JSON list of C-alpha atoms in Angstrom, two decimals:
[
{"chain": "A", "resi": 10, "resn": "MET", "atom": "CA", "xyz": [86.06, -15.71, 85.44]},
{"chain": "A", "resi": 11, "resn": "HIS", "atom": "CA", "xyz": [87.71, -16.59, 82.09]},
{"chain": "A", "resi": 12, "resn": "SER", "atom": "CA", "xyz": [91.00, -18.36, 83.88]},
{"chain": "A", "resi": 13, "resn": "GLU", "atom": "CA", "xyz": [93.66, -19.96, 82.03]},
{"chain": "A", "resi": 14, "resn": "LYS", "atom": "CA", "xyz": [92.76, -22.96, 84.36]},
{"chain": "A", "resi": 15, "resn": "LYS", "atom": "CA", "xyz": [89.72, -24.29, 81.88]},
{"chain": "A", "resi": 16, "resn": "TYR", "atom": "CA", "xyz": [92.37, -24.47, 79.25]},
{"chain": "A", "resi": 17, "resn": "ASN", "atom": "CA", "xyz": [94.18, -27.44, 81.87]},
{"chain": "A", "resi": 18, "resn": "PHE", "atom": "CA", "xyz": [91.45, -29.81, 80.60]},
{"chain": "A", "resi": 19, "resn": "ILE", "atom": "CA", "xyz": [92.47, -29.87, 77.36]},
{"chain": "A", "resi": 20, "resn": "PHE", "atom": "CA", "xyz": [95.34, -31.88, 78.07]},
{"chain": "A", "resi": 21, "resn": "PHE", "atom": "CA", "xyz": [93.02, -34.43, 79.89]},
{"chain": "A", "resi": 22, "resn": "ILE", "atom": "CA", "xyz": [90.01, -34.33, 76.88]},
{"chain": "A", "resi": 23, "resn": "LEU", "atom": "CA", "xyz": [92.58, -34.99, 73.91]},
{"chain": "A", "resi": 24, "resn": "GLY", "atom": "CA", "xyz": [94.23, -37.92, 76.25]},
{"chain": "A", "resi": 25, "resn": "THR", "atom": "CA", "xyz": [91.13, -39.72, 76.36]},
{"chain": "A", "resi": 26, "resn": "ILE", "atom": "CA", "xyz": [89.63, -39.02, 72.89]},
{"chain": "A", "resi": 27, "resn": "ALA", "atom": "CA", "xyz": [93.26, -40.76, 72.02]},
{"chain": "A", "resi": 28, "resn": "MET", "atom": "CA", "xyz": [93.18, -43.53, 74.33]},
{"chain": "A", "resi": 29, "resn": "VAL", "atom": "CA", "xyz": [89.45, -43.87, 72.88]},
{"chain": "A", "resi": 30, "resn": "CYS", "atom": "CA", "xyz": [90.00, -44.08, 69.14]},
{"chain": "A", "resi": 31, "resn": "ALA", "atom": "CA", "xyz": [93.06, -46.58, 70.00]},
{"chain": "A", "resi": 32, "resn": "ILE", "atom": "CA", "xyz": [90.76, -48.54, 71.92]},
{"chain": "A", "resi": 33, "resn": "GLY", "atom": "CA", "xyz": [88.14, -48.29, 68.75]},
{"chain": "A", "resi": 34, "resn": "ILE", "atom": "CA", "xyz": [90.78, -48.81, 66.70]},
{"chain": "A", "resi": 35, "resn": "VAL", "atom": "CA", "xyz": [91.58, -52.43, 68.17]},
{"chain": "A", "resi": 36, "resn": "ILE", "atom": "CA", "xyz": [87.85, -53.35, 68.31]},
{"chain": "A", "resi": 37, "resn": "ARG", "atom": "CA", "xyz": [87.44, -51.83, 64.63]},
{"chain": "A", "resi": 38, "resn": "ASP", "atom": "CA", "xyz": [90.45, -54.52, 64.09]},
{"chain": "A", "resi": 39, "resn": "VAL", "atom": "CA", "xyz": [89.29, -57.35, 65.56]},
{"chain": "A", "resi": 40, "resn": "TYR", "atom": "CA", "xyz": [85.84, -57.49, 64.93]},
{"chain": "A", "resi": 41, "resn": "PHE", "atom": "CA", "xyz": [86.49, -56.95, 61.03]},
{"chain": "A", "resi": 42, "resn": "LYS", "atom": "CA", "xyz": [89.54, -59.77, 61.10]},
{"chain": "A", "resi": 43, "resn": "LYS", "atom": "CA", "xyz": [86.82, -62.78, 63.04]},
{"chain": "A", "resi": 44, "resn": "ASN", "atom": "CA", "xyz": [83.79, -61.72, 60.18]},
{"chain": "A", "resi": 45, "resn": "ALA", "atom": "CA", "xyz": [86.24, -61.79, 56.97]},
{"chain": "A", "resi": 46, "resn": "GLU", "atom": "CA", "xyz": [88.67, -64.24, 55.66]},
{"chain": "A", "resi": 47, "resn": "GLU", "atom": "CA", "xyz": [92.78, -63.94, 55.57]},
{"chain": "A", "resi": 48, "resn": "ILE", "atom": "CA", "xyz": [94.15, -64.42, 52.15]},
{"chain": "A", "resi": 49, "resn": "LYS", "atom": "CA", "xyz": [97.07, -63.94, 50.39]},
{"chain": "A", "resi": 50, "resn": "ALA", "atom": "CA", "xyz": [98.40, -60.85, 48.28]},
{"chain": "A", "resi": 51, "resn": "THR", "atom": "CA", "xyz": [100.95, -59.91, 46.23]},
{"chain": "A", "resi": 52, "resn": "VAL", "atom": "CA", "xyz": [102.46, -56.51, 46.28]},
{"chain": "A", "resi": 53, "resn": "VAL", "atom": "CA", "xyz": [102.82, -54.66, 43.42]},
{"chain": "A", "resi": 54, "resn": "GLU", "atom": "CA", "xyz": [103.94, -51.24, 44.17]},
{"chain": "A", "resi": 55, "resn": "CYS", "atom": "CA", "xyz": [104.80, -49.11, 47.74]},
{"chain": "A", "resi": 56, "resn": "LYS", "atom": "CA", "xyz": [105.01, -45.84, 47.53]},
{"chain": "A", "resi": 57, "resn": "VAL", "atom": "CA", "xyz": [107.20, -43.88, 50.28]},
{"chain": "A", "resi": 58, "resn": "GLU", "atom": "CA", "xyz": [106.53, -39.98, 50.18]},
{"chain": "A", "resi": 59, "resn": "ARG", "atom": "CA", "xyz": [108.54, -38.48, 53.13]},
{"chain": "A", "resi": 60, "resn": "LYS", "atom": "CA", "xyz": [108.34, -35.92, 54.99]},
{"chain": "A", "resi": 61, "resn": "GLN", "atom": "CA", "xyz": [110.63, -33.48, 57.01]},
{"chain": "A", "resi": 62, "resn": "SER", "atom": "CA", "xyz": [108.95, -31.00, 59.18]},
{"chain": "A", "resi": 63, "resn": "GLY", "atom": "CA", "xyz": [105.06, -30.97, 60.46]},
{"chain": "A", "resi": 64, "resn": "PRO", "atom": "CA", "xyz": [102.58, -32.60, 62.39]},
{"chain": "A", "resi": 65, "resn": "GLY", "atom": "CA", "xyz": [103.02, -35.59, 59.44]},
{"chain": "A", "resi": 66, "resn": "LYS", "atom": "CA", "xyz": [106.80, -35.54, 60.08]},
{"chain": "A", "resi": 67, "resn": "GLY", "atom": "CA", "xyz": [107.75, -39.10, 58.95]},
{"chain": "A", "resi": 68, "resn": "LYS", "atom": "CA", "xyz": [107.06, -40.91, 56.04]},
{"chain": "A", "resi": 69, "resn": "ASP", "atom": "CA", "xyz": [103.23, -42.01, 54.31]},
{"chain": "A", "resi": 70, "resn": "VAL", "atom": "CA", "xyz": [103.00, -45.29, 52.57]},
{"chain": "A", "resi": 71, "resn": "ALA", "atom": "CA", "xyz": [100.22, -46.74, 50.14]},
{"chain": "A", "resi": 72, "resn": "LEU", "atom": "CA", "xyz": [100.86, -49.52, 49.51]},
{"chain": "A", "resi": 73, "resn": "TYR", "atom": "CA", "xyz": [98.94, -51.46, 46.57]},
{"chain": "A", "resi": 74, "resn": "VAL", "atom": "CA", "xyz": [98.22, -55.34, 45.63]},
{"chain": "A", "resi": 75, "resn": "ASP", "atom": "CA", "xyz": [96.95, -57.83, 43.88]},
{"chain": "A", "resi": 76, "resn": "TYR", "atom": "CA", "xyz": [94.87, -60.45, 44.55]},
{"chain": "A", "resi": 77, "resn": "ILE", "atom": "CA", "xyz": [91.97, -63.69, 43.94]},
{"chain": "A", "resi": 78, "resn": "TYR", "atom": "CA", "xyz": [88.86, -63.52, 46.15]},
{"chain": "A", "resi": 79, "resn": "GLY", "atom": "CA", "xyz": [86.36, -65.73, 45.71]},
{"chain": "A", "resi": 80, "resn": "GLY", "atom": "CA", "xyz": [87.27, -67.07, 41.46]},
{"chain": "A", "resi": 81, "resn": "GLU", "atom": "CA", "xyz": [87.43, -62.64, 40.60]},
{"chain": "A", "resi": 82, "resn": "GLU", "atom": "CA", "xyz": [91.00, -60.96, 40.35]},
{"chain": "A", "resi": 83, "resn": "TYR", "atom": "CA", "xyz": [91.63, -58.22, 42.07]},
{"chain": "A", "resi": 84, "resn": "LYS", "atom": "CA", "xyz": [94.78, -55.71, 40.77]},
{"chain": "A", "resi": 85, "resn": "HIS", "atom": "CA", "xyz": [96.22, -52.99, 41.86]},
{"chain": "A", "resi": 86, "resn": "ILE", "atom": "CA", "xyz": [93.83, -52.02, 45.00]},
{"chain": "A", "resi": 87, "resn": "LEU", "atom": "CA", "xyz": [95.10, -49.48, 47.76]},
{"chain": "A", "resi": 88, "resn": "VAL", "atom": "CA", "xyz": [94.84, -51.21, 51.24]},
{"chain": "A", "resi": 89, "resn": "GLU", "atom": "CA", "xyz": [96.15, -48.52, 53.78]},
{"chain": "A", "resi": 90, "resn": "GLN", "atom": "CA", "xyz": [97.68, -44.45, 52.45]},
{"chain": "A", "resi": 91, "resn": "ARG", "atom": "CA", "xyz": [98.99, -43.75, 55.62]},
{"chain": "A", "resi": 92, "resn": "ARG", "atom": "CA", "xyz": [101.24, -45.54, 58.03]},
{"chain": "A", "resi": 93, "resn": "ALA", "atom": "CA", "xyz": [101.40, -48.69, 56.26]},
{"chain": "A", "resi": 94, "resn": "LYS", "atom": "CA", "xyz": [105.00, -50.75, 56.95]},
{"chain": "A", "resi": 95, "resn": "GLU", "atom": "CA", "xyz": [107.21, -50.48, 53.41]},
{"chain": "A", "resi": 96, "resn": "HIS", "atom": "CA", "xyz": [107.09, -53.99, 51.22]},
{"chain": "A", "resi": 97, "resn": "GLU", "atom": "CA", "xyz": [109.43, -54.87, 48.62]},
{"chain": "A", "resi": 98, "resn": "VAL", "atom": "CA", "xyz": [107.54, -55.24, 45.56]},
{"chain": "A", "resi": 99, "resn": "GLY", "atom": "CA", "xyz": [107.02, -58.59, 44.48]},
{"chain": "A", "resi": 100, "resn": "SER", "atom": "CA", "xyz": [106.07, -60.05, 48.28]},
{"chain": "A", "resi": 101, "resn": "GLU", "atom": "CA", "xyz": [103.49, -61.81, 49.84]},
{"chain": "A", "resi": 102, "resn": "ILE", "atom": "CA", "xyz": [101.18, -60.31, 52.68]},
{"chain": "A", "resi": 103, "resn": "THR", "atom": "CA", "xyz": [98.25, -61.14, 54.29]},
{"chain": "A", "resi": 104, "resn": "VAL", "atom": "CA", "xyz": [94.89, -59.14, 54.17]},
{"chain": "A", "resi": 105, "resn": "TYR", "atom": "CA", "xyz": [91.82, -60.20, 55.28]},
{"chain": "A", "resi": 106, "resn": "ILE", "atom": "CA", "xyz": [88.49, -59.85, 53.10]},
{"chain": "A", "resi": 107, "resn": "LYS", "atom": "CA", "xyz": [84.82, -59.13, 53.58]},
{"chain": "A", "resi": 108, "resn": "SER", "atom": "CA", "xyz": [82.59, -60.59, 51.00]},
{"chain": "A", "resi": 109, "resn": "SER", "atom": "CA", "xyz": [80.28, -57.50, 51.49]},
{"chain": "A", "resi": 110, "resn": "SER", "atom": "CA", "xyz": [83.43, -55.82, 50.44]},
{"chain": "A", "resi": 111, "resn": "PRO", "atom": "CA", "xyz": [85.77, -57.68, 48.49]},
{"chain": "A", "resi": 112, "resn": "ALA", "atom": "CA", "xyz": [88.16, -54.32, 47.37]},
{"chain": "A", "resi": 113, "resn": "ASP", "atom": "CA", "xyz": [88.81, -52.97, 50.54]},
{"chain": "A", "resi": 114, "resn": "PRO", "atom": "CA", "xyz": [91.00, -55.64, 52.33]},
{"chain": "A", "resi": 115, "resn": "LEU", "atom": "CA", "xyz": [92.54, -54.90, 56.14]},
{"chain": "A", "resi": 116, "resn": "ALA", "atom": "CA", "xyz": [96.36, -55.77, 55.81]},
{"chain": "A", "resi": 117, "resn": "ASP", "atom": "CA", "xyz": [98.11, -56.06, 59.14]},
{"chain": "A", "resi": 118, "resn": "SER", "atom": "CA", "xyz": [100.08, -53.70, 58.94]},
{"chain": "A", "resi": 119, "resn": "ASN", "atom": "CA", "xyz": [97.18, -51.16, 59.90]},
{"chain": "A", "resi": 120, "resn": "SER", "atom": "CA", "xyz": [97.24, -52.92, 63.18]},
{"chain": "A", "resi": 121, "resn": "SER", "atom": "CA", "xyz": [100.58, -50.39, 64.53]},
{"chain": "A", "resi": 122, "resn": "ILE", "atom": "CA", "xyz": [98.88, -47.44, 64.37]},
{"chain": "A", "resi": 123, "resn": "TRP", "atom": "CA", "xyz": [96.60, -47.86, 67.68]},
{"chain": "A", "resi": 124, "resn": "LEU", "atom": "CA", "xyz": [99.58, -48.51, 69.77]},
{"chain": "A", "resi": 125, "resn": "LYS", "atom": "CA", "xyz": [101.05, -44.72, 68.39]},
{"chain": "A", "resi": 126, "resn": "ILE", "atom": "CA", "xyz": [97.34, -43.50, 69.07]},
{"chain": "A", "resi": 127, "resn": "LEU", "atom": "CA", "xyz": [97.32, -45.08, 72.77]},
{"chain": "A", "resi": 128, "resn": "PHE", "atom": "CA", "xyz": [101.15, -43.89, 73.28]},
{"chain": "A", "resi": 129, "resn": "CYS", "atom": "CA", "xyz": [100.00, -40.37, 72.47]},
{"chain": "A", "resi": 130, "resn": "GLY", "atom": "CA", "xyz": [96.73, -40.86, 74.02]},
{"chain": "A", "resi": 131, "resn": "ILE", "atom": "CA", "xyz": [98.34, -41.72, 77.57]},
{"chain": "A", "resi": 132, "resn": "GLY", "atom": "CA", "xyz": [100.83, -38.90, 77.38]},
{"chain": "A", "resi": 133, "resn": "PHE", "atom": "CA", "xyz": [98.35, -36.30, 76.84]},
{"chain": "A", "resi": 134, "resn": "PHE", "atom": "CA", "xyz": [96.11, -37.91, 79.83]},
{"chain": "A", "resi": 135, "resn": "SER", "atom": "CA", "xyz": [99.06, -37.90, 82.09]},
{"chain": "A", "resi": 136, "resn": "ILE", "atom": "CA", "xyz": [99.79, -34.23, 81.69]},
{"chain": "A", "resi": 137, "resn": "GLY", "atom": "CA", "xyz": [95.98, -33.23, 82.11]},
{"chain": "A", "resi": 138, "resn": "THR", "atom": "CA", "xyz": [95.95, -35.42, 85.36]},
{"chain": "A", "resi": 139, "resn": "LEU", "atom": "CA", "xyz": [99.11, -34.26, 86.63]},
{"chain": "A", "resi": 140, "resn": "ILE", "atom": "CA", "xyz": [97.84, -30.45, 86.10]},
{"chain": "A", "resi": 141, "resn": "ILE", "atom": "CA", "xyz": [94.80, -31.57, 87.83]},
{"chain": "A", "resi": 142, "resn": "VAL", "atom": "CA", "xyz": [96.43, -32.59, 90.73]},
{"chain": "A", "resi": 143, "resn": "LEU", "atom": "CA", "xyz": [98.48, -29.82, 90.89]},
{"chain": "A", "resi": 144, "resn": "GLU", "atom": "CA", "xyz": [95.36, -27.61, 90.63]},
{"chain": "A", "resi": 145, "resn": "ARG", "atom": "CA", "xyz": [93.74, -29.75, 93.39]},
{"chain": "A", "resi": 146, "resn": "LYS", "atom": "CA", "xyz": [96.43, -28.80, 95.43]},
{"chain": "A", "resi": 147, "resn": "SER", "atom": "CA", "xyz": [96.91, -25.38, 95.12]},
{"chain": "A", "resi": 148, "resn": "LYS", "atom": "CA", "xyz": [93.41, -24.96, 95.75]},
{"chain": "A", "resi": 149, "resn": "ARG", "atom": "CA", "xyz": [93.62, -26.48, 99.00]},
{"chain": "A", "resi": 150, "resn": "GLN", "atom": "CA", "xyz": [96.60, -24.36, 99.94]},
{"chain": "A", "resi": 151, "resn": "ASN", "atom": "CA", "xyz": [94.92, -20.72, 98.61]},
{"chain": "A", "resi": 152, "resn": "GLU", "atom": "CA", "xyz": [92.06, -21.66, 100.65]},
{"chain": "A", "resi": 153, "resn": "TYR", "atom": "CA", "xyz": [94.41, -22.76, 103.89]},
{"chain": "A", "resi": 154, "resn": "ILE", "atom": "CA", "xyz": [95.82, -19.23, 103.36]},
{"chain": "A", "resi": 155, "resn": "LYS", "atom": "CA", "xyz": [92.32, -17.44, 102.72]},
{"chain": "A", "resi": 156, "resn": "GLU", "atom": "CA", "xyz": [91.21, -18.75, 106.26]},
{"chain": "A", "resi": 157, "resn": "ASN", "atom": "CA", "xyz": [94.89, -18.46, 108.01]},
{"chain": "A", "resi": 158, "resn": "GLY", "atom": "CA", "xyz": [96.69, -15.56, 106.76]},
{"chain": "A", "resi": 159, "resn": "ILE", "atom": "CA", "xyz": [96.26, -12.29, 107.36]},
{"chain": "A", "resi": 160, "resn": "THR", "atom": "CA", "xyz": [95.22, -9.51, 104.83]},
{"chain": "A", "resi": 161, "resn": "VAL", "atom": "CA", "xyz": [97.61, -6.86, 103.43]},
{"chain": "A", "resi": 162, "resn": "TYR", "atom": "CA", "xyz": [96.94, -4.16, 101.14]},
{"chain": "A", "resi": 163, "resn": "ALA", "atom": "CA", "xyz": [99.64, -3.90, 98.12]},
{"chain": "A", "resi": 164, "resn": "LYS", "atom": "CA", "xyz": [100.29, -1.41, 95.36]},
{"chain": "A", "resi": 165, "resn": "PHE", "atom": "CA", "xyz": [98.70, -2.17, 92.15]},
{"chain": "A", "resi": 166, "resn": "ASN", "atom": "CA", "xyz": [101.34, -1.89, 89.36]},
{"chain": "A", "resi": 167, "resn": "ARG", "atom": "CA", "xyz": [100.21, -3.31, 85.94]},
{"chain": "A", "resi": 168, "resn": "ILE", "atom": "CA", "xyz": [98.63, -6.10, 84.26]},
{"chain": "A", "resi": 169, "resn": "CYS", "atom": "CA", "xyz": [100.45, -8.19, 82.20]},
{"chain": "A", "resi": 170, "resn": "LYS", "atom": "CA", "xyz": [101.20, -11.14, 80.52]},
{"chain": "A", "resi": 171, "resn": "LYS", "atom": "CA", "xyz": [102.94, -14.04, 82.52]},
{"chain": "A", "resi": 172, "resn": "ASN", "atom": "CA", "xyz": [105.35, -15.37, 79.49]},
{"chain": "A", "resi": 173, "resn": "LYS", "atom": "CA", "xyz": [106.52, -14.07, 76.24]},
{"chain": "A", "resi": 174, "resn": "ASN", "atom": "CA", "xyz": [104.20, -16.52, 74.03]},
{"chain": "A", "resi": 175, "resn": "ALA", "atom": "CA", "xyz": [101.30, -14.29, 71.77]},
{"chain": "A", "resi": 176, "resn": "ASP", "atom": "CA", "xyz": [98.41, -16.55, 73.78]},
{"chain": "A", "resi": 177, "resn": "SER", "atom": "CA", "xyz": [100.02, -16.06, 77.25]},
{"chain": "A", "resi": 178, "resn": "PRO", "atom": "CA", "xyz": [97.90, -15.34, 80.05]},
{"chain": "A", "resi": 179, "resn": "LEU", "atom": "CA", "xyz": [97.07, -12.12, 81.55]},
{"chain": "A", "resi": 180, "resn": "GLN", "atom": "CA", "xyz": [97.99, -11.68, 85.29]},
{"chain": "A", "resi": 181, "resn": "LEU", "atom": "CA", "xyz": [97.80, -8.66, 88.23]},
{"chain": "A", "resi": 182, "resn": "ARG", "atom": "CA", "xyz": [100.77, -7.77, 89.54]},
{"chain": "A", "resi": 183, "resn": "CYS", "atom": "CA", "xyz": [101.43, -5.97, 92.85]},
{"chain": "A", "resi": 184, "resn": "THR", "atom": "CA", "xyz": [104.11, -4.82, 95.73]},
{"chain": "A", "resi": 185, "resn": "TYR", "atom": "CA", "xyz": [103.82, -4.44, 99.01]},
{"chain": "A", "resi": 186, "resn": "ARG", "atom": "CA", "xyz": [106.26, -3.12, 101.20]},
{"chain": "A", "resi": 187, "resn": "ASP", "atom": "CA", "xyz": [106.33, -4.28, 105.50]},
{"chain": "A", "resi": 188, "resn": "GLU", "atom": "CA", "xyz": [107.17, -2.27, 108.21]},
{"chain": "A", "resi": 189, "resn": "ASN", "atom": "CA", "xyz": [110.57, -3.00, 107.87]},
{"chain": "A", "resi": 190, "resn": "ASN", "atom": "CA", "xyz": [111.02, -1.73, 104.47]},
{"chain": "A", "resi": 191, "resn": "ARG", "atom": "CA", "xyz": [111.33, -5.40, 102.41]},
{"chain": "A", "resi": 192, "resn": "SER", "atom": "CA", "xyz": [109.93, -5.28, 99.39]},
{"chain": "A", "resi": 193, "resn": "TYR", "atom": "CA", "xyz": [107.41, -8.01, 98.11]},
{"chain": "A", "resi": 194, "resn": "THR", "atom": "CA", "xyz": [105.98, -8.74, 94.77]},
{"chain": "A", "resi": 195, "resn": "PHE", "atom": "CA", "xyz": [102.57, -10.71, 94.71]},
{"chain": "A", "resi": 196, "resn": "LEU", "atom": "CA", "xyz": [101.56, -12.26, 91.03]},
{"chain": "A", "resi": 197, "resn": "SER", "atom": "CA", "xyz": [98.15, -13.62, 90.53]},
{"chain": "A", "resi": 198, "resn": "ASP", "atom": "CA", "xyz": [96.42, -16.83, 88.75]},
{"chain": "A", "resi": 199, "resn": "GLY", "atom": "CA", "xyz": [96.40, -16.26, 85.14]},
{"chain": "A", "resi": 200, "resn": "PHE", "atom": "CA", "xyz": [93.27, -15.16, 83.43]},
{"chain": "A", "resi": 201, "resn": "TYR", "atom": "CA", "xyz": [92.33, -13.58, 79.94]},
{"chain": "A", "resi": 202, "resn": "ASN", "atom": "CA", "xyz": [90.51, -10.52, 80.15]},
{"chain": "A", "resi": 203, "resn": "ASP", "atom": "CA", "xyz": [92.48, -6.69, 80.39]},
{"chain": "A", "resi": 204, "resn": "LEU", "atom": "CA", "xyz": [90.74, -5.12, 82.51]},
{"chain": "A", "resi": 205, "resn": "THR", "atom": "CA", "xyz": [93.24, -2.64, 83.16]},
{"chain": "A", "resi": 206, "resn": "PRO", "atom": "CA", "xyz": [90.92, 0.13, 83.02]},
{"chain": "A", "resi": 207, "resn": "TYR", "atom": "CA", "xyz": [89.47, -1.02, 85.71]},
{"chain": "A", "resi": 208, "resn": "PHE", "atom": "CA", "xyz": [92.34, -0.19, 87.86]},
{"chain": "A", "resi": 209, "resn": "SER", "atom": "CA", "xyz": [94.20, 2.99, 88.87]},
{"chain": "A", "resi": 210, "resn": "ALA", "atom": "CA", "xyz": [97.47, 4.02, 89.67]},
{"chain": "A", "resi": 211, "resn": "ASP", "atom": "CA", "xyz": [97.67, 4.12, 93.03]},
{"chain": "A", "resi": 212, "resn": "GLU", "atom": "CA", "xyz": [94.79, 1.47, 93.85]},
{"chain": "A", "resi": 213, "resn": "MET", "atom": "CA", "xyz": [95.11, -1.31, 96.77]},
{"chain": "A", "resi": 214, "resn": "ILE", "atom": "CA", "xyz": [94.43, -4.60, 96.47]},
{"chain": "A", "resi": 215, "resn": "GLU", "atom": "CA", "xyz": [93.94, -6.96, 99.19]},
{"chain": "A", "resi": 216, "resn": "VAL", "atom": "CA", "xyz": [96.34, -9.74, 99.70]},
{"chain": "A", "resi": 217, "resn": "LYS", "atom": "CA", "xyz": [96.23, -13.41, 102.03]},
{"chain": "A", "resi": 218, "resn": "VAL", "atom": "CA", "xyz": [99.52, -13.89, 103.40]},
{"chain": "A", "resi": 219, "resn": "MET", "atom": "CA", "xyz": [101.04, -16.06, 106.20]},
{"chain": "A", "resi": 220, "resn": "PRO", "atom": "CA", "xyz": [102.31, -13.75, 108.55]},
{"chain": "A", "resi": 221, "resn": "GLU", "atom": "CA", "xyz": [105.51, -16.18, 108.79]},
{"chain": "A", "resi": 222, "resn": "ASN", "atom": "CA", "xyz": [105.89, -16.48, 105.15]},
{"chain": "A", "resi": 223, "resn": "TYR", "atom": "CA", "xyz": [104.95, -13.98, 102.95]},
{"chain": "A", "resi": 224, "resn": "ASP", "atom": "CA", "xyz": [106.84, -16.05, 99.72]},
{"chain": "A", "resi": 225, "resn": "LYS", "atom": "CA", "xyz": [102.43, -17.77, 100.55]},
{"chain": "A", "resi": 226, "resn": "TYR", "atom": "CA", "xyz": [100.27, -15.77, 99.35]},
{"chain": "A", "resi": 227, "resn": "TYR", "atom": "CA", "xyz": [96.65, -15.89, 97.51]},
{"chain": "A", "resi": 228, "resn": "ILE", "atom": "CA", "xyz": [94.62, -13.35, 95.72]},
{"chain": "A", "resi": 229, "resn": "ASP", "atom": "CA", "xyz": [90.79, -13.56, 95.28]},
{"chain": "A", "resi": 230, "resn": "LEU", "atom": "CA", "xyz": [90.59, -13.16, 91.64]},
{"chain": "A", "resi": 231, "resn": "GLU", "atom": "CA", "xyz": [87.32, -13.73, 92.18]},
{"chain": "A", "resi": 232, "resn": "ALA", "atom": "CA", "xyz": [85.99, -11.31, 94.93]},
{"chain": "A", "resi": 233, "resn": "LEU", "atom": "CA", "xyz": [88.27, -8.71, 93.05]},
{"chain": "A", "resi": 234, "resn": "TRP", "atom": "CA", "xyz": [86.70, -9.32, 89.50]},
{"chain": "A", "resi": 235, "resn": "GLU", "atom": "CA", "xyz": [82.98, -8.97, 91.29]},
{"chain": "A", "resi": 236, "resn": "LYS", "atom": "CA", "xyz": [83.59, -6.01, 93.28]},
{"chain": "A", "resi": 237, "resn": "LYS", "atom": "CA", "xyz": [85.61, -4.04, 90.54]},
{"chain": "A", "resi": 238, "resn": "THR", "atom": "CA", "xyz": [83.17, -5.37, 87.31]},
{"chain": "A", "resi": 239, "resn": "LYS", "atom": "CA", "xyz": [79.78, -5.47, 89.66]},
{"chain": "A", "resi": 240, "resn": "GLY", "atom": "CA", "xyz": [78.62, -8.10, 87.09]},
{"chain": "A", "resi": 241, "resn": "TYR", "atom": "CA", "xyz": [80.29, -7.02, 84.00]},
{"chain": "A", "resi": 242, "resn": "ASN", "atom": "CA", "xyz": [80.80, -10.62, 82.12]},
{"chain": "A", "resi": 243, "resn": "LEU", "atom": "CA", "xyz": [84.32, -11.84, 82.08]},
{"chain": "A", "resi": 244, "resn": "ASN", "atom": "CA", "xyz": [83.84, -14.87, 79.80]}
]
């Protein structure tokens, strides 16, 4: 079944990728500097573009330098296009040069980028890990209700969105009245396939509930879909 839970791993994956990228940047810089020569360069131009909105909100810095390497003069060489530190024209900075590519210097200002990527990665990874932990806890609780709960049959209401977002997952909604005429609303986990045509207005949905607390319930979507669609591919 094409459930919303499949998408919760995106945070975990994005966080892992970001952390790997951050570590990769550190390894690249360390390896580059280990095999490069450290020299002084003079800043000749520092272009700053400020962004007020969007994913790149903040500022981009284009840093150009002059330096001499191997007896040859290099002028107006771009050190870093994005996320460089601002420097005054005429100031000196340290750059690292490889003999194989003397016109492609690496500046110390580059080393701050990996921290930002790492922090973003840790954030996404933490969110993804928390979601996975909560999902496993919810799964254990559902299994307990499934094994120890009683079965009630609730009247199908509709399949609706979980929230107002355009890409919100769907959920099944049904209601039940007990012998004391108390009404309960049961909502399924989220999914993305609209199966409204498969249900009739007066259909009864099997729900497992804990007898001492009807707020603890479980709708077995997999079993329901298998019964209703008879092999229909939900993905």
